[in-house]
PDB file of C-alpha atoms in Angstrom:
ATOM      1  CA  GLU A   1      58.424 136.362 130.361  1.00 79.00           C
ATOM      2  CA  ASP A   2      61.961 138.065 131.136  1.00 85.00           C
ATOM      3  CA  GLN A   3      62.525 138.636 135.107  1.00 91.00           C
ATOM      4  CA  VAL A   4      65.622 140.095 136.816  1.00 96.00           C
ATOM      5  CA  THR A   5      65.937 139.615 140.364  1.00 97.00           C
ATOM      6  CA  GLN A   6      68.555 141.173 142.221  1.00 98.00           C
ATOM      7  CA  SER A   7      69.449 140.708 145.947  1.00 97.00           C
ATOM      8  CA  PRO A   8      69.845 142.104 148.421  1.00 97.00           C
ATOM      9  CA  GLU A   9      68.074 145.350 147.872  1.00 97.00           C
ATOM     10  CA  ALA A  10      70.225 147.012 150.087  1.00 97.00           C
ATOM     11  CA  LEU A  11      73.786 146.723 151.425  1.00 97.00           C
ATOM     12  CA  ARG A  12      75.474 148.528 154.071  1.00 98.00           C
ATOM     13  CA  LEU A  13      79.544 147.930 153.738  1.00 97.00           C
ATOM     14  CA  GLN A  14      82.298 149.107 156.133  1.00 97.00           C
ATOM     15  CA  GLU A  15      84.791 150.518 154.082  1.00 97.00           C
ATOM     16  CA  GLY A  16      87.098 147.846 153.316  1.00 97.00           C
ATOM     17  CA  GLU A  17      84.526 145.213 153.827  1.00 97.00           C
ATOM     18  CA  SER A  18      84.308 143.223 150.492  1.00 98.00           C
ATOM     19  CA  SER A  19      80.880 141.247 149.385  1.00 98.00           C
ATOM     20  CA  SER A  20      79.052 140.489 146.637  1.00 98.00           C
ATOM     21  CA  LEU A  21      75.541 141.666 144.826  1.00 98.00           C
ATOM     22  CA  ASN A  22      73.335 139.143 143.071  1.00 98.00           C
ATOM     23  CA  CYS A  23      71.529 138.979 139.492  1.00 98.00           C
ATOM     24  CA  SER A  24      69.082 135.937 138.538  1.00 98.00           C
ATOM     25  CA  TYR A  25      67.436 136.191 135.350  1.00 96.00           C
ATOM     26  CA  THR A  26      65.425 134.132 133.110  1.00 93.00           C
ATOM     27  CA  VAL A  27      65.439 135.530 129.526  1.00 89.00           C
ATOM     28  CA  SER A  28      64.423 133.691 126.371  1.00 84.00           C
ATOM     29  CA  GLY A  29      67.961 133.742 124.479  1.00 86.00           C
ATOM     30  CA  LEU A  30      70.353 135.755 126.362  1.00 88.00           C
ATOM     31  CA  ARG A  31      71.901 138.337 124.377  1.00 88.00           C
ATOM     32  CA  GLY A  32      73.968 140.255 127.064  1.00 91.00           C
ATOM     33  CA  LEU A  33      73.523 140.809 130.721  1.00 94.00           C
ATOM     34  CA  PHE A  34      74.824 144.201 131.638  1.00 95.00           C
ATOM     35  CA  TRP A  35      75.874 146.279 134.912  1.00 97.00           C
ATOM     36  CA  TYR A  36      74.845 149.786 135.530  1.00 97.00           C
ATOM     37  CA  ARG A  37      75.713 152.337 138.536  1.00 97.00           C
ATOM     38  CA  GLN A  38      73.010 154.851 139.369  1.00 97.00           C
ATOM     39  CA  ASP A  39      74.021 157.951 141.680  1.00 97.00           C
ATOM     40  CA  PRO A  40      71.287 159.677 143.350  1.00 94.00           C
ATOM     41  CA  GLY A  41      69.465 162.283 140.772  1.00 92.00           C
ATOM     42  CA  LYS A  42      71.409 160.915 137.977  1.00 95.00           C
ATOM     43  CA  GLY A  43      70.947 158.407 135.384  1.00 96.00           C
ATOM     44  CA  PRO A  44      72.068 154.717 135.274  1.00 96.00           C
ATOM     45  CA  GLU A  45      76.109 154.611 134.142  1.00 95.00           C
ATOM     46  CA  PHE A  46      77.433 151.847 132.132  1.00 94.00           C
ATOM     47  CA  LEU A  47      79.821 149.444 133.901  1.00 95.00           C
ATOM     48  CA  PHE A  48      80.025 146.161 132.233  1.00 92.00           C
ATOM     49  CA  THR A  49      78.511 143.691 129.445  1.00 93.00           C
ATOM     50  CA  LEU A  50      78.921 139.678 129.544  1.00 94.00           C
ATOM     51  CA  TYR A  51      77.805 137.457 127.053  1.00 91.00           C
ATOM     52  CA  SER A  52      78.281 134.039 128.104  1.00 92.00           C
ATOM     53  CA  ALA A  53      78.540 131.888 131.249  1.00 94.00           C
ATOM     54  CA  GLY A  54      82.092 131.862 132.236  1.00 96.00           C
ATOM     55  CA  GLU A  55      82.883 135.236 131.623  1.00 96.00           C
ATOM     56  CA  GLU A  56      84.594 137.851 133.851  1.00 97.00           C
ATOM     57  CA  LYS A  57      84.999 142.081 133.873  1.00 96.00           C
ATOM     58  CA  GLU A  58      86.857 143.634 136.119  1.00 97.00           C
ATOM     59  CA  LYS A  59      87.039 147.650 136.755  1.00 94.00           C
ATOM     60  CA  GLU A  60      89.147 148.641 139.608  1.00 95.00           C
ATOM     61  CA  ARG A  61      87.125 147.623 142.551  1.00 97.00           C
ATOM     62  CA  LEU A  62      84.239 145.980 140.721  1.00 98.00           C
ATOM     63  CA  LYS A  63      84.468 142.327 139.050  1.00 98.00           C
ATOM     64  CA  ALA A  64      81.426 141.113 137.378  1.00 98.00           C
ATOM     65  CA  THR A  65      80.930 137.211 136.743  1.00 98.00           C
ATOM     66  CA  LEU A  66      78.007 135.159 134.471  1.00 97.00           C
ATOM     67  CA  THR A  67      76.561 132.061 135.075  1.00 94.00           C
ATOM     68  CA  LYS A  68      73.658 130.681 133.140  1.00 91.00           C
ATOM     69  CA  LYS A  69      71.093 131.723 135.628  1.00 94.00           C
ATOM     70  CA  GLU A  70      73.015 134.439 137.624  1.00 97.00           C
ATOM     71  CA  SER A  71      75.277 137.326 137.981  1.00 98.00           C
ATOM     72  CA  PHE A  72      77.404 138.318 140.796  1.00 98.00           C
ATOM     73  CA  LEU A  73      79.046 141.840 141.084  1.00 98.00           C
ATOM     74  CA  HIS A  74      82.022 141.532 143.479  1.00 98.00           C
ATOM     75  CA  ILE A  75      83.430 144.801 145.148  1.00 98.00           C
ATOM     76  CA  THR A  76      86.365 144.243 146.629  1.00 98.00           C
ATOM     77  CA  ALA A  77      87.632 146.523 149.579  1.00 97.00           C
ATOM     78  CA  PRO A  78      85.222 149.444 148.937  1.00 97.00           C
ATOM     79  CA  LYS A  79      85.425 153.128 149.471  1.00 97.00           C
ATOM     80  CA  PRO A  80      82.489 155.525 150.128  1.00 97.00           C
ATOM     81  CA  GLU A  81      82.779 156.382 146.472  1.00 97.00           C
ATOM     82  CA  ASP A  82      81.438 153.303 145.688  1.00 98.00           C
ATOM     83  CA  SER A  83      78.130 153.739 146.969  1.00 98.00           C
ATOM     84  CA  ALA A  84      75.367 153.854 144.943  1.00 98.00           C
ATOM     85  CA  THR A  85      72.445 151.876 143.378  1.00 98.00           C
ATOM     86  CA  TYR A  86      73.868 148.947 140.671  1.00 98.00           C
ATOM     87  CA  LEU A  87      71.262 147.601 138.172  1.00 98.00           C
ATOM     88  CA  CYS A  88      71.833 144.670 136.512  1.00 97.00           C
ATOM     89  CA  ALA A  89      69.523 144.321 133.267  1.00 95.00           C
ATOM     90  CA  VAL A  90      69.784 141.536 130.710  1.00 93.00           C
ATOM     91  CA  ARG A  91      68.584 141.159 126.719  1.00 89.00           C
ATOM     92  CA  SER A  92      66.619 138.838 125.149  1.00 85.00           C
ATOM     93  CA  SER A  93      66.695 137.683 121.826  1.00 81.00           C
ATOM     94  CA  TRP A  94      64.004 139.933 121.184  1.00 76.00           C
ATOM     95  CA  GLY A  95      65.991 142.837 121.749  1.00 76.00           C
ATOM     96  CA  LYS A  96      64.131 144.218 124.911  1.00 78.00           C
ATOM     97  CA  LEU A  97      66.314 145.198 127.596  1.00 85.00           C
ATOM     98  CA  GLN A  98      64.854 144.241 131.283  1.00 91.00           C
ATOM     99  CA  PHE A  99      65.985 145.992 134.452  1.00 94.00           C
ATOM    100  CA  GLY A 100      66.242 144.697 137.949  1.00 96.00           C
ATOM    101  CA  ALA A 101      64.593 146.616 140.527  1.00 97.00           C
ATOM    102  CA  GLY A 102      68.490 147.479 141.755  1.00 97.00           C
ATOM    103  CA  THR A 103      70.682 146.895 145.061  1.00 98.00           C
ATOM    104  CA  GLN A 104      71.489 149.844 146.872  1.00 98.00           C
ATOM    105  CA  VAL A 105      74.875 150.138 148.496  1.00 98.00           C
ATOM    106  CA  VAL A 106      76.179 152.150 151.163  1.00 98.00           C
ATOM    107  CA  VAL A 107      79.996 152.281 151.947  1.00 98.00           C
ATOM    108  CA  THR A 108      80.803 153.975 155.625  1.00 97.00           C
ATOM    109  CA  PRO A 109      84.205 155.315 156.360  1.00 95.00           C
TER     110      PRO A 109
ATOM    111  CA  GLU B   1      81.994 163.425 123.670  1.00 66.00           C
ATOM    112  CA  ALA B   2      78.614 165.285 124.696  1.00 81.00           C
ATOM    113  CA  GLY B   3      76.336 162.567 126.388  1.00 94.00           C
ATOM    114  CA  VAL B   4      72.723 162.352 126.276  1.00 97.00           C
ATOM    115  CA  VAL B   5      70.829 165.637 126.955  1.00 97.00           C
ATOM    116  CA  GLN B   6      67.295 165.879 128.662  1.00 98.00           C
ATOM    117  CA  SER B   7      65.433 168.832 129.418  1.00 97.00           C
ATOM    118  CA  PRO B   8      63.976 169.950 131.531  1.00 98.00           C
ATOM    119  CA  ARG B   9      65.490 168.326 134.571  1.00 97.00           C
ATOM    120  CA  TYR B  10      62.608 169.050 136.792  1.00 97.00           C
ATOM    121  CA  LYS B  11      58.932 169.412 136.182  1.00 98.00           C
ATOM    122  CA  ILE B  12      56.034 170.234 138.377  1.00 98.00           C
ATOM    123  CA  ILE B  13      52.585 170.313 137.315  1.00 97.00           C
ATOM    124  CA  GLU B  14      48.988 169.700 138.037  1.00 97.00           C
ATOM    125  CA  LYS B  15      46.912 166.823 137.174  1.00 96.00           C
ATOM    126  CA  LYS B  16      45.111 167.095 134.039  1.00 97.00           C
ATOM    127  CA  GLN B  17      47.639 169.559 132.180  1.00 97.00           C
ATOM    128  CA  PRO B  18      49.999 168.632 129.580  1.00 97.00           C
ATOM    129  CA  VAL B  19      53.886 168.091 129.628  1.00 98.00           C
ATOM    130  CA  ALA B  20      56.722 167.315 127.188  1.00 98.00           C
ATOM    131  CA  PHE B  21      60.401 166.163 127.594  1.00 98.00           C
ATOM    132  CA  TRP B  22      62.914 166.684 125.188  1.00 98.00           C
ATOM    133  CA  CYS B  23      66.016 164.246 124.535  1.00 97.00           C
ATOM    134  CA  ASN B  24      69.001 164.935 122.153  1.00 96.00           C
ATOM    135  CA  PRO B  25      70.897 161.512 122.105  1.00 96.00           C
ATOM    136  CA  ILE B  26      74.951 160.984 121.568  1.00 94.00           C
ATOM    137  CA  SER B  27      76.035 161.961 118.084  1.00 92.00           C
ATOM    138  CA  GLY B  28      75.709 158.971 115.814  1.00 89.00           C
ATOM    139  CA  HIS B  29      73.864 156.825 117.561  1.00 91.00           C
ATOM    140  CA  ASN B  30      70.801 155.359 115.938  1.00 89.00           C
ATOM    141  CA  THR B  31      68.808 153.907 118.875  1.00 92.00           C
ATOM    142  CA  LEU B  32      66.856 155.822 121.192  1.00 94.00           C
ATOM    143  CA  TYR B  33      65.186 154.760 124.186  1.00 95.00           C
ATOM    144  CA  TRP B  34      62.750 156.224 126.575  1.00 97.00           C
ATOM    145  CA  TYR B  35      62.104 154.861 129.974  1.00 97.00           C
ATOM    146  CA  LEU B  36      60.399 155.483 132.938  1.00 97.00           C
ATOM    147  CA  GLN B  37      61.827 154.821 136.745  1.00 97.00           C
ATOM    148  CA  ASN B  38      59.512 155.091 139.760  1.00 96.00           C
ATOM    149  CA  LEU B  39      61.581 155.599 142.891  1.00 93.00           C
ATOM    150  CA  GLY B  40      63.441 152.351 144.277  1.00 92.00           C
ATOM    151  CA  GLN B  41      62.776 150.475 140.455  1.00 95.00           C
ATOM    152  CA  GLY B  42      64.897 149.985 137.837  1.00 95.00           C
ATOM    153  CA  PRO B  43      63.768 151.683 134.725  1.00 96.00           C
ATOM    154  CA  GLU B  44      60.984 150.310 132.457  1.00 95.00           C
ATOM    155  CA  LEU B  45      61.041 150.821 128.889  1.00 94.00           C
ATOM    156  CA  LEU B  46      58.178 152.871 127.504  1.00 96.00           C
ATOM    157  CA  ILE B  47      59.618 153.195 123.604  1.00 95.00           C
ATOM    158  CA  ARG B  48      62.457 152.011 121.750  1.00 93.00           C
ATOM    159  CA  TYR B  49      63.455 153.889 118.170  1.00 93.00           C
ATOM    160  CA  GLU B  50      65.684 152.955 115.440  1.00 89.00           C
ATOM    161  CA  ASN B  51      66.036 155.595 113.264  1.00 89.00           C
ATOM    162  CA  GLU B  52      62.919 157.465 113.023  1.00 89.00           C
ATOM    163  CA  GLU B  53      60.940 154.231 113.322  1.00 91.00           C
ATOM    164  CA  ALA B  54      59.399 153.072 117.019  1.00 92.00           C
ATOM    165  CA  VAL B  55      60.147 149.312 116.535  1.00 89.00           C
ATOM    166  CA  ASP B  56      58.546 148.723 120.862  1.00 88.00           C
ATOM    167  CA  ASP B  57      56.097 151.194 121.895  1.00 91.00           C
ATOM    168  CA  SER B  58      54.391 148.090 123.794  1.00 88.00           C
ATOM    169  CA  GLN B  59      54.602 149.312 127.019  1.00 90.00           C
ATOM    170  CA  LEU B  60      53.817 153.120 126.180  1.00 93.00           C
ATOM    171  CA  PRO B  61      49.915 153.956 127.424  1.00 92.00           C
ATOM    172  CA  LYS B  62      48.782 155.337 124.137  1.00 91.00           C
ATOM    173  CA  ASP B  63      45.997 157.028 125.783  1.00 94.00           C
ATOM    174  CA  ARG B  64      47.830 159.998 126.693  1.00 96.00           C
ATOM    175  CA  PHE B  65      51.527 159.182 125.864  1.00 97.00           C
ATOM    176  CA  SER B  66      52.847 160.242 123.002  1.00 96.00           C
ATOM    177  CA  ALA B  67      56.379 160.142 121.466  1.00 97.00           C
ATOM    178  CA  GLU B  68      58.154 161.464 118.174  1.00 95.00           C
ATOM    179  CA  ARG B  69      61.583 161.224 116.937  1.00 94.00           C
ATOM    180  CA  LEU B  70      62.400 163.990 114.215  1.00 82.00           C
ATOM    181  CA  LYS B  71      64.857 163.183 111.647  1.00 83.00           C
ATOM    182  CA  GLY B  72      65.938 160.003 113.423  1.00 81.00           C
ATOM    183  CA  VAL B  73      67.537 162.385 116.199  1.00 90.00           C
ATOM    184  CA  ASP B  74      66.101 164.273 118.712  1.00 95.00           C
ATOM    185  CA  SER B  75      63.082 162.973 120.461  1.00 97.00           C
ATOM    186  CA  THR B  76      60.156 164.287 122.489  1.00 97.00           C
ATOM    187  CA  LEU B  77      57.871 162.767 124.814  1.00 98.00           C
ATOM    188  CA  LYS B  78      54.639 164.086 125.756  1.00 98.00           C
ATOM    189  CA  ILE B  79      51.926 163.180 128.100  1.00 97.00           C
ATOM    190  CA  GLN B  80      48.242 164.929 128.032  1.00 97.00           C
ATOM    191  CA  PRO B  81      46.657 164.547 130.341  1.00 96.00           C
ATOM    192  CA  ALA B  82      49.214 164.071 132.996  1.00 96.00           C
ATOM    193  CA  GLU B  83      47.936 161.831 136.122  1.00 96.00           C
ATOM    194  CA  LEU B  84      49.096 161.774 139.836  1.00 96.00           C
ATOM    195  CA  GLY B  85      50.409 158.398 139.160  1.00 95.00           C
ATOM    196  CA  ASP B  86      52.497 159.838 136.127  1.00 97.00           C
ATOM    197  CA  SER B  87      55.152 161.263 138.482  1.00 97.00           C
ATOM    198  CA  ALA B  88      58.359 159.535 138.222  1.00 97.00           C
ATOM    199  CA  VAL B  89      61.761 160.064 136.431  1.00 98.00           C
ATOM    200  CA  TYR B  90      61.700 159.697 132.831  1.00 98.00           C
ATOM    201  CA  LEU B  91      65.269 158.623 131.226  1.00 98.00           C
ATOM    202  CA  CYS B  92      66.475 159.227 127.775  1.00 98.00           C
ATOM    203  CA  ALA B  93      68.857 156.459 126.502  1.00 96.00           C
ATOM    204  CA  SER B  94      70.866 155.888 123.295  1.00 94.00           C
ATOM    205  CA  SER B  95      73.064 153.275 121.488  1.00 91.00           C
ATOM    206  CA  PHE B  96      74.719 152.234 118.237  1.00 87.00           C
ATOM    207  CA  LEU B  97      72.888 149.453 116.520  1.00 77.00           C
ATOM    208  CA  ALA B  98      74.977 147.482 114.151  1.00 71.00           C
ATOM    209  CA  GLY B  99      74.280 143.951 112.272  1.00 63.00           C
ATOM    210  CA  GLY B 100      71.748 143.660 114.683  1.00 61.00           C
ATOM    211  CA  GLN B 101      73.647 143.940 117.731  1.00 65.00           C
ATOM    212  CA  VAL B 102      73.097 146.700 120.109  1.00 67.00           C
ATOM    213  CA  GLY B 103      75.659 148.321 122.256  1.00 71.00           C
ATOM    214  CA  GLU B 104      75.419 149.250 125.674  1.00 87.00           C
ATOM    215  CA  LEU B 105      72.940 151.791 126.501  1.00 91.00           C
ATOM    216  CA  PHE B 106      73.975 155.599 127.711  1.00 94.00           C
ATOM    217  CA  PHE B 107      71.353 157.233 129.892  1.00 96.00           C
ATOM    218  CA  GLY B 108      70.920 160.780 130.360  1.00 97.00           C
ATOM    219  CA  GLU B 109      70.498 162.438 133.701  1.00 96.00           C
ATOM    220  CA  GLY B 110      66.425 162.033 133.760  1.00 97.00           C
ATOM    221  CA  SER B 111      63.749 164.570 134.117  1.00 98.00           C
ATOM    222  CA  ARG B 112      61.918 164.529 136.861  1.00 97.00           C
ATOM    223  CA  LEU B 113      57.918 164.817 137.062  1.00 98.00           C
ATOM    224  CA  THR B 114      55.732 166.050 139.755  1.00 98.00           C
ATOM    225  CA  VAL B 115      52.064 165.838 139.130  1.00 97.00           C
ATOM    226  CA  LEU B 116      49.887 167.788 142.195  1.00 97.00           C
TER     227      LEU B 116
END
């Protein structure tokens, strides 16, 4: 059975304090690992797709990396507007998208 | 480009009442998903459509939940009768399937259901 585990559950950062979020996964035939951002009361917003180990993607202060067992979302010099819940999801060879429970990030000024 | 549109945004009903949610996907997207999201959890798939066909409904509680996708565009998710445990956010998402590869999912803002 596909599993996605995200850690930590919650993260409180000072503005400018860089950190990383972890997404560990087990999946039968990885067909993509996705990162989403979700603001309160909103649907998840797509950030990145990673397909193979060693791949990296960047967007503003966010950088996602992928290994054979986990992915990291690095937040460099975060700002208060980066506060959100970050969701990781994996797509298996069956086509199903399995989400983790998310990491809630709060960035204080 | 318009995003995924869902309605209603909020619904409060008493247990045993019926409720329905509507979703209009992004134009041109042939794959549509309904997810359920409980507080503090990630979305869980209820049903996935490719065009008009439900290709994965294994997690849909078929005794009380039903869904349809008319003409491969809009979709409706119905619960009858609703139970207290159905209180959650119901998310609709769409994507484009080509050559067996599904692109990223685009989500609507969700419909928050409260069952009293």
